[in-house]
Structure formats: C-alpha cells, structure tokens
Amino acid sequence: MLLAIDCGNTNTVFSIWDGTEFLCTLRTSTHHSRTADAYFTWYSTLVKHYGLDVDITEVIISSTVPRVVFNLRVFADRFFGARPIVVGKPECLLPHQPRVDEGTQVGPDRLVNSAGAFDRHGGDLIVVDFGTATTFDVVDHDGAYVGGAIAPGVNLSLEALHMAAAALPHVDIAKPQRVVGTNTVACMQSGVFWGYVGLVREICTRIREERDRPMKIVATGGLAPLFQQNADLFDAMEEDLTMHGLTVIHRYNKENG
C-alpha cells in the first residue's frame, strides 16, 4: 500500500491509499523538530485506533517545509523499508513539466495540485488552494503548470489584523449574515469573507482574460467549503485534491521510472 504525505506550513496530512481508495486520512500540526520515531508513534497509534491492518510498502512526500523532509525520509526508511518519492526532487518524475521562468523553483504543493486537478478535470484550469497562503495555479491545456498567483491566507490575514491592531479581537472566519456589521466581530468577518470573495473572483477573472479562453475554477483546501457557499465562485470543489495528486505522481513514477 501507498502512504501519501503532504506537509504544509500549518498541518501535515498522512493518507493510506490501497490503489482504489483512501482507507484513512490522519492530520497533525507541522513541527520541523518532530523525529522519525515521534512520527511513527503518532501514526501507529491512530492506525491502531481505526482498526486498520495495513502493509505500507511505498511512500510519497510533498513538503513546503524543507526542514521536515529529512525526518520523513528516515521515518519511511526505518519503519517501512521504503525509499520515498519526494515531489520536487530531480529523481521525482512529473506527468507534465512546468513551464515557468528559468531557474524558478515551483512549490511541490502546486505541482501536486496541478497533477491531481488535470487528472480529474482536464486542462485549462485555475486551482484555488485555501491554505496558509491562498494560491492560484494555472494549468494549461496539456496539464502543465504555467504559473499563478499567491495571496496571504485567510487565517493569516485575520491573525495579522489581530496582532497589528490592539483593539481588534481574534475571530474565526465565517460567512456573515450581512455585509454591514453592527459589532466588531461581524465587521471583521465581513471584511475578510467578502474581501476574499472579491480577491478570488477578481484574480480568476483577470487570469481568464489574460489566457483568453474558458477556464474551469477548482477549489481545494480547508476553507474551500466555506467559500463554496458563494455558489458562483467555483466550478468544482475537491477536498482531497492534493492527496489525489500524490497518487497520480506516484503512479506515473512507477510506470515510467
């Protein structure tokens, strides 16, 4: 079986893939100091809790935090006897090579999302990922990542607002009942929610105009369901897009490696 690992700036996600479906998905906070032994203790405890009897033989890793990759490699080798595929490393083959400025290092999360989205939806896509940052990935007609945009993440913006303005409280992001708030929390929620709706709509509109072709908008990430409430914003929503992309890249490496 395959263990797919997606390490982001905030959370690290482990999913077990049996070749047909994900048997379970486990989440933990990202800490660069977490050792291979600590990963295994956490992982094995949860697998036992879910009553799973799995034999992991292969591992693939995508990480936007370079410092954690070493311990994840050790984790895969020590406990599963597997040499992991690490997205973004030269030995990891991609179904479609990115077309960006020479010398540009594309984030592995963007490569994985592009691969997963193309596999499910074909080309000419805008993938909007609501993570620590809000990213917009443009996928060409043939599946190649060709660039995009990066904006501060929703929670990051809320945290910055709270930290920089002493009178403003920390609030949870939610869709407000009205645009005009009548208290501080409602005002902040309105500004962030509708501000990001406007940000997403404007950037996607300009990408479509610049590309001069119809483009499907696919949303993913933890806050995608919240913004999907604004039904005209996305054409599709994929909660497991990154994990699916990891299985696509893994399969490509097995078939072509």
PDB file of C-alpha atoms in Angstrom:
ATOM      1  CA  MET A   1       0.000   0.000   0.000  1.00  0.00           C
ATOM      2  CA  LEU A   2       0.986   3.619  -0.507  1.00  0.00           C
ATOM      3  CA  LEU A   3       1.390   6.197   2.244  1.00  0.00           C
ATOM      4  CA  ALA A   4       0.950   9.695   0.810  1.00  0.00           C
ATOM      5  CA  ILE A   5       2.296  12.518   2.974  1.00  0.00           C
ATOM      6  CA  ASP A   6       1.529  16.203   2.420  1.00  0.00           C
ATOM      7  CA  CYS A   7       3.465  18.521   4.726  1.00  0.00           C
ATOM      8  CA  GLY A   8       2.271  22.128   4.681  1.00  0.00           C
ATOM      9  CA  ASN A   9       3.281  25.124   6.735  1.00  0.00           C
ATOM     10  CA  THR A  10       0.473  24.531   9.238  1.00  0.00           C
ATOM     11  CA  ASN A  11      -0.563  20.865   9.031  1.00  0.00           C
ATOM     12  CA  THR A  12       0.893  17.553   7.893  1.00  0.00           C
ATOM     13  CA  VAL A  13      -1.512  15.005   6.386  1.00  0.00           C
ATOM     14  CA  PHE A  14      -0.942  11.258   6.010  1.00  0.00           C
ATOM     15  CA  SER A  15      -3.296   9.235   3.782  1.00  0.00           C
ATOM     16  CA  ILE A  16      -3.218   5.477   3.156  1.00  0.00           C
ATOM     17  CA  TRP A  17      -4.044   4.517  -0.450  1.00  0.00           C
ATOM     18  CA  ASP A  18      -4.839   0.911  -1.341  1.00  0.00           C
ATOM     19  CA  GLY A  19      -4.801   1.502  -5.106  1.00  0.00           C
ATOM     20  CA  THR A  20      -8.532   2.165  -5.294  1.00  0.00           C
ATOM     21  CA  GLU A  21      -9.430   4.424  -2.389  1.00  0.00           C
ATOM     22  CA  PHE A  22      -8.042   6.188   0.666  1.00  0.00           C
ATOM     23  CA  LEU A  23      -8.524   3.980   3.714  1.00  0.00           C
ATOM     24  CA  CYS A  24      -7.961   6.816   6.166  1.00  0.00           C
ATOM     25  CA  THR A  25      -6.535  10.316   6.461  1.00  0.00           C
ATOM     26  CA  LEU A  26      -4.576  11.450   9.530  1.00  0.00           C
ATOM     27  CA  ARG A  27      -3.654  15.040  10.392  1.00  0.00           C
ATOM     28  CA  THR A  28      -1.139  16.582  12.763  1.00  0.00           C
ATOM     29  CA  SER A  29       0.415  20.008  13.191  1.00  0.00           C
ATOM     30  CA  THR A  30       3.682  20.617  11.348  1.00  0.00           C
ATOM     31  CA  HIS A  31       6.805  20.804  13.532  1.00  0.00           C
ATOM     32  CA  HIS A  32      10.229  20.742  11.911  1.00  0.00           C
ATOM     33  CA  SER A  33      11.746  19.208  15.064  1.00  0.00           C
ATOM     34  CA  ARG A  34       9.480  16.130  15.094  1.00  0.00           C
ATOM     35  CA  THR A  35      11.627  12.999  14.840  1.00  0.00           C
ATOM     36  CA  ALA A  36      11.018   9.875  12.763  1.00  0.00           C
ATOM     37  CA  ASP A  37      10.234   7.955  15.974  1.00  0.00           C
ATOM     38  CA  ALA A  38       7.678  10.587  17.004  1.00  0.00           C
ATOM     39  CA  TYR A  39       6.009  10.374  13.588  1.00  0.00           C
ATOM     40  CA  PHE A  40       5.759   6.608  13.884  1.00  0.00           C
ATOM     41  CA  THR A  41       4.372   6.679  17.435  1.00  0.00           C
ATOM     42  CA  TRP A  42       1.652   9.114  16.351  1.00  0.00           C
ATOM     43  CA  TYR A  43       0.946   7.253  13.101  1.00  0.00           C
ATOM     44  CA  SER A  44       0.830   3.743  14.564  1.00  0.00           C
ATOM     45  CA  THR A  45      -1.386   4.819  17.470  1.00  0.00           C
ATOM     46  CA  LEU A  46      -4.017   6.274  15.129  1.00  0.00           C
ATOM     47  CA  VAL A  47      -3.875   3.364  12.666  1.00  0.00           C
ATOM     48  CA  LYS A  48      -4.475   1.010  15.597  1.00  0.00           C
ATOM     49  CA  HIS A  49      -7.325   3.232  16.815  1.00  0.00           C
ATOM     50  CA  TYR A  50      -9.045   2.970  13.436  1.00  0.00           C
ATOM     51  CA  GLY A  51      -8.617  -0.812  13.475  1.00  0.00           C
ATOM     52  CA  LEU A  52      -6.620  -0.901  10.241  1.00  0.00           C
ATOM     53  CA  ASP A  53      -4.287  -3.722   9.268  1.00  0.00           C
ATOM     54  CA  VAL A  54      -2.137  -2.195   6.546  1.00  0.00           C
ATOM     55  CA  ASP A  55       1.212  -3.056   4.996  1.00  0.00           C
ATOM     56  CA  ILE A  56       2.884   0.127   3.750  1.00  0.00           C
ATOM     57  CA  THR A  57       5.370  -0.673   1.001  1.00  0.00           C
ATOM     58  CA  GLU A  58       5.689   2.713  -0.730  1.00  0.00           C
ATOM     59  CA  VAL A  59       5.769   6.348   0.377  1.00  0.00           C
ATOM     60  CA  ILE A  60       5.457   9.641  -1.497  1.00  0.00           C
ATOM     61  CA  ILE A  61       6.073  13.028   0.129  1.00  0.00           C
ATOM     62  CA  SER A  62       5.182  16.587  -0.801  1.00  0.00           C
ATOM     63  CA  SER A  63       6.535  19.227   1.579  1.00  0.00           C
ATOM     64  CA  THR A  64       6.565  23.014   1.519  1.00  0.00           C
ATOM     65  CA  VAL A  65       8.729  22.886   4.666  1.00  0.00           C
ATOM     66  CA  PRO A  66      12.153  21.616   3.577  1.00  0.00           C
ATOM     67  CA  ARG A  67      13.393  21.049   7.137  1.00  0.00           C
ATOM     68  CA  VAL A  68      10.916  18.224   7.789  1.00  0.00           C
ATOM     69  CA  VAL A  69      11.812  16.158   4.721  1.00  0.00           C
ATOM     70  CA  PHE A  70      14.855  14.502   6.289  1.00  0.00           C
ATOM     71  CA  ASN A  71      12.917  13.090   9.247  1.00  0.00           C
ATOM     72  CA  LEU A  72      10.079  11.966   6.968  1.00  0.00           C
ATOM     73  CA  ARG A  73      12.634  10.157   4.790  1.00  0.00           C
ATOM     74  CA  VAL A  74      14.040   8.435   7.882  1.00  0.00           C
ATOM     75  CA  PHE A  75      10.501   7.574   9.014  1.00  0.00           C
ATOM     76  CA  ALA A  76       9.733   5.901   5.668  1.00  0.00           C
ATOM     77  CA  ASP A  77      13.015   4.007   5.518  1.00  0.00           C
ATOM     78  CA  ARG A  78      13.224   2.906   9.157  1.00  0.00           C
ATOM     79  CA  PHE A  79       9.656   1.758   9.694  1.00  0.00           C
ATOM     80  CA  PHE A  80       8.513   0.666   6.216  1.00  0.00           C
ATOM     81  CA  GLY A  81      11.752  -0.124   4.440  1.00  0.00           C
ATOM     82  CA  ALA A  82      10.688   2.259   1.682  1.00  0.00           C
ATOM     83  CA  ARG A  83      12.707   4.859  -0.162  1.00  0.00           C
ATOM     84  CA  PRO A  84      10.175   7.676  -0.544  1.00  0.00           C
ATOM     85  CA  ILE A  85       9.491   9.652  -3.699  1.00  0.00           C
ATOM     86  CA  VAL A  86       9.852  13.353  -2.834  1.00  0.00           C
ATOM     87  CA  VAL A  87       7.994  15.733  -5.143  1.00  0.00           C
ATOM     88  CA  GLY A  88      10.252  18.497  -6.398  1.00  0.00           C
ATOM     89  CA  LYS A  89      13.445  16.449  -6.207  1.00  0.00           C
ATOM     90  CA  PRO A  90      15.233  15.644  -9.510  1.00  0.00           C
ATOM     91  CA  GLU A  91      14.517  11.916  -9.201  1.00  0.00           C
ATOM     92  CA  CYS A  92      10.752  12.524  -8.987  1.00  0.00           C
ATOM     93  CA  LEU A  93       9.222  12.391 -12.458  1.00  0.00           C
ATOM     94  CA  LEU A  94       6.256  14.649 -13.250  1.00  0.00           C
ATOM     95  CA  PRO A  95       3.453  13.806 -15.691  1.00  0.00           C
ATOM     96  CA  HIS A  96       3.804  17.320 -17.139  1.00  0.00           C
ATOM     97  CA  GLN A  97       6.818  19.590 -16.747  1.00  0.00           C
ATOM     98  CA  PRO A  98       6.020  23.119 -15.516  1.00  0.00           C
ATOM     99  CA  ARG A  99       6.552  25.997 -17.936  1.00  0.00           C
ATOM    100  CA  VAL A 100       7.840  28.901 -15.855  1.00  0.00           C
ATOM    101  CA  ASP A 101      10.800  31.300 -15.860  1.00  0.00           C
ATOM    102  CA  GLU A 102      14.181  29.586 -15.984  1.00  0.00           C
ATOM    103  CA  GLY A 103      15.562  28.987 -12.502  1.00  0.00           C
ATOM    104  CA  THR A 104      12.163  29.185 -10.829  1.00  0.00           C
ATOM    105  CA  GLN A 105      11.533  26.504  -8.219  1.00  0.00           C
ATOM    106  CA  VAL A 106       7.831  25.665  -8.190  1.00  0.00           C
ATOM    107  CA  GLY A 107       6.374  24.669  -4.824  1.00  0.00           C
ATOM    108  CA  PRO A 108       5.676  20.932  -4.638  1.00  0.00           C
ATOM    109  CA  ASP A 109       2.129  21.598  -3.428  1.00  0.00           C
ATOM    110  CA  ARG A 110       1.407  23.482  -6.653  1.00  0.00           C
ATOM    111  CA  LEU A 111       2.831  20.682  -8.788  1.00  0.00           C
ATOM    112  CA  VAL A 112       0.761  18.103  -6.916  1.00  0.00           C
ATOM    113  CA  ASN A 113      -2.450  20.137  -7.133  1.00  0.00           C
ATOM    114  CA  SER A 114      -1.927  20.672 -10.854  1.00  0.00           C
ATOM    115  CA  ALA A 115      -1.407  16.942 -11.446  1.00  0.00           C
ATOM    116  CA  GLY A 116      -4.470  15.995  -9.416  1.00  0.00           C
ATOM    117  CA  ALA A 117      -6.720  18.625 -10.982  1.00  0.00           C
ATOM    118  CA  PHE A 118      -5.689  17.759 -14.544  1.00  0.00           C
ATOM    119  CA  ASP A 119      -6.301  14.064 -13.905  1.00  0.00           C
ATOM    120  CA  ARG A 120      -9.854  14.780 -12.766  1.00  0.00           C
ATOM    121  CA  HIS A 121     -10.868  17.791 -14.844  1.00  0.00           C
ATOM    122  CA  GLY A 122      -8.600  18.010 -17.875  1.00  0.00           C
ATOM    123  CA  GLY A 123      -6.739  21.171 -18.860  1.00  0.00           C
ATOM    124  CA  ASP A 124      -7.359  24.933 -18.819  1.00  0.00           C
ATOM    125  CA  LEU A 125      -7.862  25.152 -15.067  1.00  0.00           C
ATOM    126  CA  ILE A 126      -7.432  27.623 -12.234  1.00  0.00           C
ATOM    127  CA  VAL A 127      -6.812  25.752  -8.979  1.00  0.00           C
ATOM    128  CA  VAL A 128      -7.530  27.877  -5.896  1.00  0.00           C
ATOM    129  CA  ASP A 129      -5.998  26.400  -2.735  1.00  0.00           C
ATOM    130  CA  PHE A 130      -7.051  27.899   0.605  1.00  0.00           C
ATOM    131  CA  GLY A 131      -4.071  27.026   2.781  1.00  0.00           C
ATOM    132  CA  THR A 132      -1.645  29.059   4.888  1.00  0.00           C
ATOM    133  CA  ALA A 133      -1.374  31.078   1.690  1.00  0.00           C
ATOM    134  CA  THR A 134      -4.159  31.352  -0.866  1.00  0.00           C
ATOM    135  CA  THR A 135      -2.639  30.156  -4.128  1.00  0.00           C
ATOM    136  CA  PHE A 136      -3.915  30.267  -7.704  1.00  0.00           C
ATOM    137  CA  ASP A 137      -2.388  27.643 -10.000  1.00  0.00           C
ATOM    138  CA  VAL A 138      -2.920  27.886 -13.749  1.00  0.00           C
ATOM    139  CA  VAL A 139      -2.953  24.522 -15.528  1.00  0.00           C
ATOM    140  CA  ASP A 140      -2.527  24.621 -19.319  1.00  0.00           C
ATOM    141  CA  HIS A 141      -4.494  22.543 -21.842  1.00  0.00           C
ATOM    142  CA  ASP A 142      -1.897  19.753 -21.680  1.00  0.00           C
ATOM    143  CA  GLY A 143      -1.661  19.603 -17.884  1.00  0.00           C
ATOM    144  CA  ALA A 144       1.459  21.736 -17.400  1.00  0.00           C
ATOM    145  CA  TYR A 145       1.630  24.194 -14.531  1.00  0.00           C
ATOM    146  CA  VAL A 146       2.296  27.581 -16.147  1.00  0.00           C
ATOM    147  CA  GLY A 147       2.232  29.995 -13.211  1.00  0.00           C
ATOM    148  CA  GLY A 148      -0.295  31.659 -10.987  1.00  0.00           C
ATOM    149  CA  ALA A 149      -0.633  33.995  -8.039  1.00  0.00           C
ATOM    150  CA  ILE A 150      -0.043  33.891  -4.285  1.00  0.00           C
ATOM    151  CA  ALA A 151      -2.003  35.888  -1.689  1.00  0.00           C
ATOM    152  CA  PRO A 152      -1.925  35.775   2.122  1.00  0.00           C
ATOM    153  CA  GLY A 153      -4.090  33.023   3.546  1.00  0.00           C
ATOM    154  CA  VAL A 154      -7.417  33.839   5.165  1.00  0.00           C
ATOM    155  CA  ASN A 155      -6.410  32.843   8.691  1.00  0.00           C
ATOM    156  CA  LEU A 156      -3.040  34.547   8.244  1.00  0.00           C
ATOM    157  CA  SER A 157      -4.811  37.798   7.370  1.00  0.00           C
ATOM    158  CA  LEU A 158      -7.100  37.521  10.398  1.00  0.00           C
ATOM    159  CA  GLU A 159      -4.140  36.822  12.666  1.00  0.00           C
ATOM    160  CA  ALA A 160      -2.201  39.773  11.257  1.00  0.00           C
ATOM    161  CA  LEU A 161      -5.202  42.043  11.792  1.00  0.00           C
ATOM    162  CA  HIS A 162      -5.483  40.901  15.404  1.00  0.00           C
ATOM    163  CA  MET A 163      -1.746  41.237  16.085  1.00  0.00           C
ATOM    164  CA  ALA A 164      -1.301  44.646  14.465  1.00  0.00           C
ATOM    165  CA  ALA A 165      -4.397  46.349  15.866  1.00  0.00           C
ATOM    166  CA  ALA A 166      -4.542  46.102  19.649  1.00  0.00           C
ATOM    167  CA  ALA A 167      -8.265  46.882  19.839  1.00  0.00           C
ATOM    168  CA  LEU A 168      -9.305  44.119  17.417  1.00  0.00           C
ATOM    169  CA  PRO A 169     -10.024  40.648  18.817  1.00  0.00           C
ATOM    170  CA  HIS A 170      -9.109  37.283  17.362  1.00  0.00           C
ATOM    171  CA  VAL A 171     -12.127  35.968  15.432  1.00  0.00           C
ATOM    172  CA  ASP A 172     -12.977  32.820  13.496  1.00  0.00           C
ATOM    173  CA  ILE A 173     -13.664  33.144   9.798  1.00  0.00           C
ATOM    174  CA  ALA A 174     -17.334  32.711   8.940  1.00  0.00           C
ATOM    175  CA  LYS A 175     -19.796  33.888   6.323  1.00  0.00           C
ATOM    176  CA  PRO A 176     -21.549  36.897   7.890  1.00  0.00           C
ATOM    177  CA  GLN A 177     -25.297  37.298   7.728  1.00  0.00           C
ATOM    178  CA  ARG A 178     -24.894  40.864   6.459  1.00  0.00           C
ATOM    179  CA  VAL A 179     -22.154  42.822   4.732  1.00  0.00           C
ATOM    180  CA  VAL A 180     -22.596  45.738   7.128  1.00  0.00           C
ATOM    181  CA  GLY A 181     -21.512  44.522  10.547  1.00  0.00           C
ATOM    182  CA  THR A 182     -23.021  46.067  13.661  1.00  0.00           C
ATOM    183  CA  ASN A 183     -20.269  44.917  16.046  1.00  0.00           C
ATOM    184  CA  THR A 184     -16.503  44.494  15.821  1.00  0.00           C
ATOM    185  CA  VAL A 185     -16.516  40.741  15.227  1.00  0.00           C
ATOM    186  CA  ALA A 186     -19.154  40.979  12.496  1.00  0.00           C
ATOM    187  CA  CYS A 187     -17.254  43.833  10.839  1.00  0.00           C
ATOM    188  CA  MET A 188     -14.031  41.810  10.777  1.00  0.00           C
ATOM    189  CA  GLN A 189     -15.755  38.679   9.487  1.00  0.00           C
ATOM    190  CA  SER A 190     -17.482  40.654   6.750  1.00  0.00           C
ATOM    191  CA  GLY A 191     -14.280  42.365   5.647  1.00  0.00           C
ATOM    192  CA  VAL A 192     -12.313  39.124   5.489  1.00  0.00           C
ATOM    193  CA  PHE A 193     -15.014  36.897   3.972  1.00  0.00           C
ATOM    194  CA  TRP A 194     -16.277  39.296   1.305  1.00  0.00           C
ATOM    195  CA  GLY A 195     -12.785  40.649   0.773  1.00  0.00           C
ATOM    196  CA  TYR A 196     -11.555  37.171  -0.130  1.00  0.00           C
ATOM    197  CA  VAL A 197     -14.591  36.501  -2.302  1.00  0.00           C
ATOM    198  CA  GLY A 198     -13.669  39.653  -4.205  1.00  0.00           C
ATOM    199  CA  LEU A 199      -9.998  38.686  -4.317  1.00  0.00           C
ATOM    200  CA  VAL A 200     -10.735  35.224  -5.719  1.00  0.00           C
ATOM    201  CA  ARG A 201     -13.253  36.488  -8.245  1.00  0.00           C
ATOM    202  CA  GLU A 202     -11.032  39.326  -9.485  1.00  0.00           C
ATOM    203  CA  ILE A 203      -7.865  37.247  -9.832  1.00  0.00           C
ATOM    204  CA  CYS A 204      -9.720  34.428 -11.616  1.00  0.00           C
ATOM    205  CA  THR A 205     -11.423  36.925 -13.940  1.00  0.00           C
ATOM    206  CA  ARG A 206      -8.107  38.512 -14.861  1.00  0.00           C
ATOM    207  CA  ILE A 207      -6.461  35.108 -15.419  1.00  0.00           C
ATOM    208  CA  ARG A 208      -9.275  34.152 -17.783  1.00  0.00           C
ATOM    209  CA  GLU A 209      -8.944  37.442 -19.642  1.00  0.00           C
ATOM    210  CA  GLU A 210      -5.175  37.085 -19.899  1.00  0.00           C
ATOM    211  CA  ARG A 211      -5.416  33.479 -21.079  1.00  0.00           C
ATOM    212  CA  ASP A 212      -8.283  34.415 -23.421  1.00  0.00           C
ATOM    213  CA  ARG A 213     -10.068  31.093 -23.131  1.00  0.00           C
ATOM    214  CA  PRO A 214     -12.695  29.388 -20.952  1.00  0.00           C
ATOM    215  CA  MET A 215     -11.131  28.093 -17.745  1.00  0.00           C
ATOM    216  CA  LYS A 216     -12.653  25.924 -15.043  1.00  0.00           C
ATOM    217  CA  ILE A 217     -12.086  27.020 -11.431  1.00  0.00           C
ATOM    218  CA  VAL A 218     -11.364  24.197  -8.984  1.00  0.00           C
ATOM    219  CA  ALA A 219     -11.178  24.933  -5.243  1.00  0.00           C
ATOM    220  CA  THR A 220      -9.392  22.946  -2.554  1.00  0.00           C
ATOM    221  CA  GLY A 221      -8.014  23.450   0.943  1.00  0.00           C
ATOM    222  CA  GLY A 222      -9.518  23.628   4.396  1.00  0.00           C
ATOM    223  CA  LEU A 223     -11.582  26.771   3.851  1.00  0.00           C
ATOM    224  CA  ALA A 224     -12.841  25.886   0.365  1.00  0.00           C
ATOM    225  CA  PRO A 225     -16.213  24.608   1.685  1.00  0.00           C
ATOM    226  CA  LEU A 226     -16.796  27.944   3.434  1.00  0.00           C
ATOM    227  CA  PHE A 227     -16.276  29.952   0.267  1.00  0.00           C
ATOM    228  CA  GLN A 228     -18.214  27.405  -1.776  1.00  0.00           C
ATOM    229  CA  GLN A 229     -21.278  28.827  -0.008  1.00  0.00           C
ATOM    230  CA  ASN A 230     -20.897  31.647  -2.504  1.00  0.00           C
ATOM    231  CA  ALA A 231     -22.064  29.207  -5.175  1.00  0.00           C
ATOM    232  CA  ASP A 232     -20.936  31.130  -8.269  1.00  0.00           C
ATOM    233  CA  LEU A 233     -17.288  31.312  -7.206  1.00  0.00           C
ATOM    234  CA  PHE A 234     -16.086  27.809  -8.220  1.00  0.00           C
ATOM    235  CA  ASP A 235     -16.969  25.240 -10.851  1.00  0.00           C
ATOM    236  CA  ALA A 236     -15.841  22.341  -8.655  1.00  0.00           C
ATOM    237  CA  MET A 237     -14.515  21.640  -5.185  1.00  0.00           C
ATOM    238  CA  GLU A 238     -12.053  18.853  -4.362  1.00  0.00           C
ATOM    239  CA  GLU A 239     -11.356  18.261  -0.678  1.00  0.00           C
ATOM    240  CA  ASP A 240      -8.750  15.550  -1.370  1.00  0.00           C
ATOM    241  CA  LEU A 241      -7.112  17.143  -4.425  1.00  0.00           C
ATOM    242  CA  THR A 242      -3.569  17.203  -3.022  1.00  0.00           C
ATOM    243  CA  MET A 243      -3.703  13.576  -1.915  1.00  0.00           C
ATOM    244  CA  HIS A 244      -5.150  12.543  -5.265  1.00  0.00           C
ATOM    245  CA  GLY A 245      -2.327  14.426  -6.995  1.00  0.00           C
ATOM    246  CA  LEU A 246       0.214  12.484  -4.958  1.00  0.00           C
ATOM    247  CA  THR A 247      -1.271   9.190  -6.131  1.00  0.00           C
ATOM    248  CA  VAL A 248      -1.162  10.446  -9.747  1.00  0.00           C
ATOM    249  CA  ILE A 249       2.523  11.367  -9.486  1.00  0.00           C
ATOM    250  CA  HIS A 250       3.330   8.116  -7.692  1.00  0.00           C
ATOM    251  CA  ARG A 251       1.626   6.075 -10.420  1.00  0.00           C
ATOM    252  CA  TYR A 252       3.484   7.999 -13.120  1.00  0.00           C
ATOM    253  CA  ASN A 253       6.832   7.267 -11.429  1.00  0.00           C
ATOM    254  CA  LYS A 254       6.008   3.563 -11.098  1.00  0.00           C
ATOM    255  CA  GLU A 255       5.081   3.345 -14.769  1.00  0.00           C
ATOM    256  CA  ASN A 256       7.970   5.428 -16.095  1.00  0.00           C
ATOM    257  CA  GLY A 257      10.727   5.175 -13.520  1.00  0.00           C
TER     258      GLY A 257
END
